[in-house]
GROMACS .gro file of C-alpha atoms in nm:
model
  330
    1UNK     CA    1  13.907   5.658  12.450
    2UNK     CA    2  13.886   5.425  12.162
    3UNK     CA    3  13.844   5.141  12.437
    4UNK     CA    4  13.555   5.366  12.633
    5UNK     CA    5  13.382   5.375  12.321
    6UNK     CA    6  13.324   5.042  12.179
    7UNK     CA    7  13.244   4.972  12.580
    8UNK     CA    8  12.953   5.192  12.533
    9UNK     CA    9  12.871   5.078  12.192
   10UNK     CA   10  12.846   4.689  12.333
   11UNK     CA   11  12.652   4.783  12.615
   12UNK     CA   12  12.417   5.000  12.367
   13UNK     CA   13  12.401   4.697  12.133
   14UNK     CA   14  12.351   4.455  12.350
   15UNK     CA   15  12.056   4.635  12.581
   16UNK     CA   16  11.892   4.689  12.259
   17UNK     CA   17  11.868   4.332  12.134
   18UNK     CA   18  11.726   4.219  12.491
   19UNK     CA   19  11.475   4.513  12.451
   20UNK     CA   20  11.393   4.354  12.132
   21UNK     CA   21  11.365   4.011  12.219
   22UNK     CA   22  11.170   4.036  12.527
   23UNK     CA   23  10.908   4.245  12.292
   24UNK     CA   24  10.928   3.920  12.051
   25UNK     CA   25  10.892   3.689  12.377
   26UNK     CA   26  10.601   3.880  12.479
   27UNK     CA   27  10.452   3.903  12.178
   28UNK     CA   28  10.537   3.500  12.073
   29UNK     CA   29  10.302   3.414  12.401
   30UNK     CA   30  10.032   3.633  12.393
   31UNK     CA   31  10.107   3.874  12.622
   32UNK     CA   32  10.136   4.157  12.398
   33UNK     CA   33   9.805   4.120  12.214
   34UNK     CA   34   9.815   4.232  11.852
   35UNK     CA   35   9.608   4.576  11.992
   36UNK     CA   36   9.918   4.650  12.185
   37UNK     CA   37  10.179   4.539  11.915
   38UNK     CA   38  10.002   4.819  11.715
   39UNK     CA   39  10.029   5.034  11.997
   40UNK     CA   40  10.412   4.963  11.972
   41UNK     CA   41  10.463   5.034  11.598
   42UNK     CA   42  10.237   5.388  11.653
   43UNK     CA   43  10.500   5.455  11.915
   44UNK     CA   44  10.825   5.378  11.714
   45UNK     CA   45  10.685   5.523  11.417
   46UNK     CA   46  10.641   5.855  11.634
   47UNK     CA   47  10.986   5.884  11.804
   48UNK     CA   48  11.066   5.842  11.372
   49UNK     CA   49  10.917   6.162  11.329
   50UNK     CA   50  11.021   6.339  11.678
   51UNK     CA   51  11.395   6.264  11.700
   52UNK     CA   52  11.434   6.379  11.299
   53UNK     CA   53  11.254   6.720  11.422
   54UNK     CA   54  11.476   6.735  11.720
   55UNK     CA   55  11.777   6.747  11.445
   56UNK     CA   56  11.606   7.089  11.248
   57UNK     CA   57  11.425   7.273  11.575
   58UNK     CA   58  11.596   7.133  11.921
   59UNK     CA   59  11.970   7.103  11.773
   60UNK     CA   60  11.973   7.344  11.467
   61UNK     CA   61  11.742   7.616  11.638
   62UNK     CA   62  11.481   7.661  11.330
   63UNK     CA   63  11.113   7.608  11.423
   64UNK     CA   64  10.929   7.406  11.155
   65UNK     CA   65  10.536   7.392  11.152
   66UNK     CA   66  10.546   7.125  10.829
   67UNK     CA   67  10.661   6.821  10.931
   68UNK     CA   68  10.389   6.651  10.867
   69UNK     CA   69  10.392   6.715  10.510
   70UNK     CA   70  10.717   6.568  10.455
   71UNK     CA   71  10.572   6.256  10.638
   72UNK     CA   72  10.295   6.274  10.352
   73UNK     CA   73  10.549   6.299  10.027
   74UNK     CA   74  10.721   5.969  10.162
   75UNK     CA   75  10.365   5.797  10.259
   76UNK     CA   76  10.251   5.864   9.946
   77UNK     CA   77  10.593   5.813   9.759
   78UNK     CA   78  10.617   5.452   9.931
   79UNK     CA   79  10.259   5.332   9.860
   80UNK     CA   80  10.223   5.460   9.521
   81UNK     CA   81  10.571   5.281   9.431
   82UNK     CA   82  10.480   4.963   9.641
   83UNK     CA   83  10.142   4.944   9.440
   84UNK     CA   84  10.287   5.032   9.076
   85UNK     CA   85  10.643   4.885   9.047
   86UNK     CA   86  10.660   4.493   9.069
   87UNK     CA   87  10.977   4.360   9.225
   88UNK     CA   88  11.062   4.059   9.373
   89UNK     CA   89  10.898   3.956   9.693
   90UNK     CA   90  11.122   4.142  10.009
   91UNK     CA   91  11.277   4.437   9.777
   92UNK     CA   92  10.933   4.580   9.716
   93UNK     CA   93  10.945   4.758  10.067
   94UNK     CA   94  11.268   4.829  10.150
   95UNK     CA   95  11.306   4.996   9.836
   96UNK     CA   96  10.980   5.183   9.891
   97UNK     CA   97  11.128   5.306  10.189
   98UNK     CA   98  11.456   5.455  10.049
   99UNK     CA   99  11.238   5.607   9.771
  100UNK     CA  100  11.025   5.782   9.985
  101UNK     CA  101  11.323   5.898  10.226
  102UNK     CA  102  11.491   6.051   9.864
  103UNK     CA  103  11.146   6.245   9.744
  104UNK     CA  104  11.098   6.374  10.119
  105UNK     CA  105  11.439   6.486  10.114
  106UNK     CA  106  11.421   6.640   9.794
  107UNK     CA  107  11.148   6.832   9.873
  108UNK     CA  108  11.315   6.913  10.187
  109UNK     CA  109  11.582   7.088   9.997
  110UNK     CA  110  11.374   7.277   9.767
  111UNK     CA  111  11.197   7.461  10.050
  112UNK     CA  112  11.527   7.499  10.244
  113UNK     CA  113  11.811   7.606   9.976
  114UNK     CA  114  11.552   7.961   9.980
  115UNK     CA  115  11.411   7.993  10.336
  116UNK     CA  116  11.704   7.869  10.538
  117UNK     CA  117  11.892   8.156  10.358
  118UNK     CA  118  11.706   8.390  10.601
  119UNK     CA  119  11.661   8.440  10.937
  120UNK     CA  120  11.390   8.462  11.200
  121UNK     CA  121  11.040   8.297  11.156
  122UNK     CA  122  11.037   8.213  10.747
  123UNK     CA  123  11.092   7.876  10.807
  124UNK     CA  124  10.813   7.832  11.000
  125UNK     CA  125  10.581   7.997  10.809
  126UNK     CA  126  10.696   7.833  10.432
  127UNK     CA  127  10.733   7.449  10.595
  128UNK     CA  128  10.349   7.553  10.715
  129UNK     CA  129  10.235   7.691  10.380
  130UNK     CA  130  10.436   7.388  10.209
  131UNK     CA  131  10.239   7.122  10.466
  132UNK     CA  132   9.889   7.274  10.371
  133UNK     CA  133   9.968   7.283   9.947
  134UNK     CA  134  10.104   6.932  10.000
  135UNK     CA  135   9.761   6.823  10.125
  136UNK     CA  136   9.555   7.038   9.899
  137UNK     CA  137   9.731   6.854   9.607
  138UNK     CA  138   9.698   6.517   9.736
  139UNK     CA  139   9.364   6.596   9.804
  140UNK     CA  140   9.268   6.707   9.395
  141UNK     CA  141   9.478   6.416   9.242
  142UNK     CA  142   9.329   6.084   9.095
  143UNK     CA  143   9.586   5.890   9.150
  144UNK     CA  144   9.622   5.984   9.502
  145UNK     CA  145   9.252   5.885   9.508
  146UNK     CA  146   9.201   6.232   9.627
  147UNK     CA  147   8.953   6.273   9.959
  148UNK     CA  148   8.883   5.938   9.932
  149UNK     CA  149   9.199   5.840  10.037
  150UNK     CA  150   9.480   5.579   9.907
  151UNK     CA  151   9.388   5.249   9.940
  152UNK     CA  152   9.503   4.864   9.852
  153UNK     CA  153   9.836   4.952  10.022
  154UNK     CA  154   9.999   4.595  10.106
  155UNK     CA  155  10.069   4.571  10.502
  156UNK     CA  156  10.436   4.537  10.457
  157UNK     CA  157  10.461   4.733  10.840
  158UNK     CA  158  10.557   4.534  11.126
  159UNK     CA  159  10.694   4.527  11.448
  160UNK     CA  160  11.031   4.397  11.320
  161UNK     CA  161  11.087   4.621  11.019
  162UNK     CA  162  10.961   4.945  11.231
  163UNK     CA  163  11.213   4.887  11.589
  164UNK     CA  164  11.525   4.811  11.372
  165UNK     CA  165  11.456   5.130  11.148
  166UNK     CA  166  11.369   5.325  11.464
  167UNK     CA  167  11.722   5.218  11.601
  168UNK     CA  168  11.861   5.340  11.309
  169UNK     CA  169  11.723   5.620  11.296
  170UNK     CA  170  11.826   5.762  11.627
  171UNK     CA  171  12.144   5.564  11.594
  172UNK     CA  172  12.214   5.807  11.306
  173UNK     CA  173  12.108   6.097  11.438
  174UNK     CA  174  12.287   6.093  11.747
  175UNK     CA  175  12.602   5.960  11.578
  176UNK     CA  176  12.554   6.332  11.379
  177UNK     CA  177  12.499   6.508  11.689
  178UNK     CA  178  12.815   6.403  11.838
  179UNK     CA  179  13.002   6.486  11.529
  180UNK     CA  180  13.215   6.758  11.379
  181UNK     CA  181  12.891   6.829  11.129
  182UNK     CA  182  12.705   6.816  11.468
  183UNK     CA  183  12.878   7.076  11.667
  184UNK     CA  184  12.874   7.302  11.383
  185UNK     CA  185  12.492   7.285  11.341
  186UNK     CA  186  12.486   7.328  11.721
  187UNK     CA  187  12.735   7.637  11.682
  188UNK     CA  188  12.493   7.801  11.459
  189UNK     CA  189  12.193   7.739  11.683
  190UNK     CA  190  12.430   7.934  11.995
  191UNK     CA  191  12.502   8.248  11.776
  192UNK     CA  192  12.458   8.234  11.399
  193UNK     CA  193  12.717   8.559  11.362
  194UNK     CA  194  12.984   8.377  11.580
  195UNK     CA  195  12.968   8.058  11.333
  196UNK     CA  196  12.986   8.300  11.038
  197UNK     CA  197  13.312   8.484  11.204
  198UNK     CA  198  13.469   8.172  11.306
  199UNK     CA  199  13.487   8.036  10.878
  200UNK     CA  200  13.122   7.798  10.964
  201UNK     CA  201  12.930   7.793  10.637
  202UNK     CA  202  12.627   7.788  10.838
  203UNK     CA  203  12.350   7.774  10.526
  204UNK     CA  204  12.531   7.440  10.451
  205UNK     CA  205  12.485   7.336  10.798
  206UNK     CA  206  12.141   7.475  10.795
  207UNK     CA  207  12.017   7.275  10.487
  208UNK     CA  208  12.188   6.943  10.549
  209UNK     CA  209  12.036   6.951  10.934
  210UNK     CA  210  11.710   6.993  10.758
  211UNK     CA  211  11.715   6.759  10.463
  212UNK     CA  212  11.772   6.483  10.652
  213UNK     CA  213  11.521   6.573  10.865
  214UNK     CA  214  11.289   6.538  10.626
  215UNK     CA  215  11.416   6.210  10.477
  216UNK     CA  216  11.321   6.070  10.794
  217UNK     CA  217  11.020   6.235  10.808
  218UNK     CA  218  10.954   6.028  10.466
  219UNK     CA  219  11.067   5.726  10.593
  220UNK     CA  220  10.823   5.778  10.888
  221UNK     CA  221  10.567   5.828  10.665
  222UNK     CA  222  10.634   5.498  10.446
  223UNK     CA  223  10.623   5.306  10.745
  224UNK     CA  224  10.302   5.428  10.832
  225UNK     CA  225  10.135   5.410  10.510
  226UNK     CA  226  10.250   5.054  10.495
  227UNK     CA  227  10.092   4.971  10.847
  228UNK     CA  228   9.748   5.185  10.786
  229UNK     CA  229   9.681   5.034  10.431
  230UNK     CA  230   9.459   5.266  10.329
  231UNK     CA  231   9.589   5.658  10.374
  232UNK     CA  232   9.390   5.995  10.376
  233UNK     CA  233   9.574   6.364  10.290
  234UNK     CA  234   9.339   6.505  10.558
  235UNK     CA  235   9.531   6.289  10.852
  236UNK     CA  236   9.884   6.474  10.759
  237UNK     CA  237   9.744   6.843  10.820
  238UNK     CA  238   9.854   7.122  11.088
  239UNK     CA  239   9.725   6.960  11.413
  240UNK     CA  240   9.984   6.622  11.306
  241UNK     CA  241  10.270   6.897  11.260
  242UNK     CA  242  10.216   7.069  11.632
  243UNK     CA  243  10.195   6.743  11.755
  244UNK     CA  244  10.487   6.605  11.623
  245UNK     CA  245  10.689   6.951  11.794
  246UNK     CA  246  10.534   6.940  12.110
  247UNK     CA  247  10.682   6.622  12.163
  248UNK     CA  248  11.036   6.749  12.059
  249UNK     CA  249  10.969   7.031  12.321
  250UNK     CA  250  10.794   6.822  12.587
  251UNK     CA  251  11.111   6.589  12.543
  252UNK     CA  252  11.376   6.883  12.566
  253UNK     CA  253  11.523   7.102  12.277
  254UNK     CA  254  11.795   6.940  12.157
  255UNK     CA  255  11.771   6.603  12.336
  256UNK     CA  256  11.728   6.294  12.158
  257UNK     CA  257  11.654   6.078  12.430
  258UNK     CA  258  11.414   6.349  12.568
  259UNK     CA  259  11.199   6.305  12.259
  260UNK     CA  260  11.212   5.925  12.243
  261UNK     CA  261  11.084   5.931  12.604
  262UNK     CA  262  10.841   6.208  12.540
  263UNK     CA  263  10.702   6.055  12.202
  264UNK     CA  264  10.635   5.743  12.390
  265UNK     CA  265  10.434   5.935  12.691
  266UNK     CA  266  10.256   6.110  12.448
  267UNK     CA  267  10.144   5.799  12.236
  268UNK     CA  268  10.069   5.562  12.577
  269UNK     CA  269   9.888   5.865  12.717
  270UNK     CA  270   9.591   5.888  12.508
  271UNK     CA  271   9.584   5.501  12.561
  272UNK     CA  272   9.616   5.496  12.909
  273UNK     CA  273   9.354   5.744  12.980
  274UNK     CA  274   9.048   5.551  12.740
  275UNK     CA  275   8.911   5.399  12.978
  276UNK     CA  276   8.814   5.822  13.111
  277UNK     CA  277   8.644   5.873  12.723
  278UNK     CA  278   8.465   6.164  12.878
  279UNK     CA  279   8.758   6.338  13.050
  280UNK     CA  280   9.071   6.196  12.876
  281UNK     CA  281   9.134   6.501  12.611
  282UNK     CA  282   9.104   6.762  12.887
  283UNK     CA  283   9.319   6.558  13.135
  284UNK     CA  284   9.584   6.532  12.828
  285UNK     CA  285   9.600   6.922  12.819
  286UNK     CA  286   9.608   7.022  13.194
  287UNK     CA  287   9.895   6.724  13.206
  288UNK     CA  288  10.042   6.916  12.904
  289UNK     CA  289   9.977   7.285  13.028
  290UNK     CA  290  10.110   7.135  13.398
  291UNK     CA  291  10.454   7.020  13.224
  292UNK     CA  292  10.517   7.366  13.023
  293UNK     CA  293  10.460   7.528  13.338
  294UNK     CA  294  10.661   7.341  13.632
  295UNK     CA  295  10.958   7.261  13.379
  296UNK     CA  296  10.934   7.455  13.050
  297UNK     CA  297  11.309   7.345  12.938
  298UNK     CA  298  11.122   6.966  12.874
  299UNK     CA  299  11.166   6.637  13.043
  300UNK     CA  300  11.551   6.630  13.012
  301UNK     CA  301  11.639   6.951  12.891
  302UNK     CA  302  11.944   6.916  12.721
  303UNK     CA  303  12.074   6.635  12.873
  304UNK     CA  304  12.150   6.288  12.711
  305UNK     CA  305  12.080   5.995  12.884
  306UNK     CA  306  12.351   5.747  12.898
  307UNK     CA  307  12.281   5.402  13.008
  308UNK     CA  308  12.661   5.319  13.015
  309UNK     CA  309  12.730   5.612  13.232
  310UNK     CA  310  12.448   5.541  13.420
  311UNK     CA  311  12.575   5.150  13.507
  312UNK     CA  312  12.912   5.326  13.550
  313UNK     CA  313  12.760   5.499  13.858
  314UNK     CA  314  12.559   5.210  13.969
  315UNK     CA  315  12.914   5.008  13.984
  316UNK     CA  316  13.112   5.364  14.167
  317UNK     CA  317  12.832   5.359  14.391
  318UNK     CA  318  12.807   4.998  14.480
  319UNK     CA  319  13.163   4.967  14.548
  320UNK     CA  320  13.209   5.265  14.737
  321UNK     CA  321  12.917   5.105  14.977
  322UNK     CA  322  13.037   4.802  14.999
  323UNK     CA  323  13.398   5.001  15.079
  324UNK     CA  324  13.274   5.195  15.361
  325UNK     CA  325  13.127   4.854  15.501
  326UNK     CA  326  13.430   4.676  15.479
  327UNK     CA  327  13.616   4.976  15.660
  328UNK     CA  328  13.386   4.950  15.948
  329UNK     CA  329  13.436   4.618  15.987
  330UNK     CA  330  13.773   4.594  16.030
   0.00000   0.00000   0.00000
């Protein structure tokens, strides 16, 4: 098993860093114009925010109609700090980042320790009430620049920083998925009353699914702040929020490769479809509509994909061809 796994986690590895430095090939000689890199970083930047809701509403169960204001606390967090604090050149970001992680998370567990001590829809309704008072504050403080927006934010965001903190990102939440923390939060998505019977202290599990959800959320939020330059509280309202979960349900509840593929569709889409300006928001929706209807459970469902179970197949099924040939032969 031990054997299987570092297998898996060198063929991970190593697909990742040719994914990476094809991008930096492509990008080194001008095939990926700096439209498209941008493109790229909107794209990372949004399976951020989609996998880190797939850990509070596909995995844990618990719909949330705020994350967008979490993404605000650590966009405004990171630029504020970024702007204010001198530190030597290459710590300014980095530590910008962590900082506005902390204050998302923090936030995170204020509105959690209460609501995720209840059941049904109060989640959804206090992580929406907590996403519009977020903006309406950011939007009446001075040194938030109010409805004019932030601005003077240096353009620490780039292609580098944002892919190796995407990686991260899902590396760590699908390292937490397959855990013993994992299956618990899982357990209490199934049937909260069998957890409880079976010794699961499922507001524990409840609040730590969700805090980190938002720390990502924050860290989302710094990276886009930092690629933007100048940020506005009216972009991190409701409509970002719904956006954000219909990817996570376009994807598949619960699967993290379903809402890295689906946050990617849903970014390239709009893209893709400029060039019909008159028709492309009404094509999105039917496309949308057409996908809820035909296979409501999301683009994979529950299902992982595995790229070292899928080469594993490739190999089972290439031998066993090249078997049967042989047999005929002789």
């Amino acid at each position: 098993m031990m054997k299987k796994n570092l297998v898996s986690y060198g063929v991970n590895f190593l697909s990742i860093l040719i994914i990476y430095l094809l991008f930096i090939t492509l990008m080194q000689t001008g095939v990926i114009t700096s439209y498209y890199q941008g493109i790229l970083i909107t794209v990372c930047i949004n399976i951020i925010l989609a996998t880190s809701l797939n850990l509070s509403t596909g995995c844990l169960g618990e719909l949330v109609l705020g994350h967008a204001g979490f993404m605000s606390v650590g966009a405004y967090t990171a630029a504020l700090f970024t702007k204010a604090v001198p530190l030597p050149a290459g710590l300014e970001f980095p530590v910008g980042i962590l900082l506005a992680g902390l204050c998302a998370a923090f936030f995170g567990l204020l509105i959690g320790i209460p609501a995720l001590r209840l059941r049904g829809d109060y989640l959804a309704i206090i992580t929406l009430g907590f996403g519009e008072i977020i903006r309406v504050i950011l939007l009446n403080l001075d040194f938030t620049g109010g409805g004019r927006g932030l601005s003077g934010i240096e353009e620490y965001t780039n292609f580098h920083w944002v892919f190796v903190i995407m990686v991260l990102t899902v590396a760590i939440l699908f390292s937490l998925f397959r855990s013993r923390q994992g299956r618990a939060i899982l357990s209490v998505r199934e049937n909260q009353v069998a957890a409880d019977s079976v010794g699961i202290n499922t507001t524990k599990y409840k609040i730590m699914a969700f805090v980190i959800s938002s720390f990502f959320a924050g860290i989302a939020g710094a990276l886009y702040a930092h690629y933007i330059t100048i940020i506005d509280p009216s972009y991190f309202g409701f409509n970002l929020s719904i956006e954000i979960l219909v990817m996570v349900v376009l994807g598949g509840m619960g699967s993290f490769t379903g809402s890295i593929l689906a946050a990617s569709l849903l970014t390239l889409l709009p893209e893709v479809l400029r060039g019909f300006n008159d028709y492309r928001l009404l094509i999105y929706s039917i496309l949308l509509v057409a996908m809820m209807i035909f296979k409501p459970e999301g683009l994979l469902g529950k299902y992982e994909f595995s790229l070292t179970r899928f080469l594993s197949r490739c190999k089972r099924f290439f031998f066993k061809g090249r078997k049967t040939v042989d047999g005929g032969a002789e």
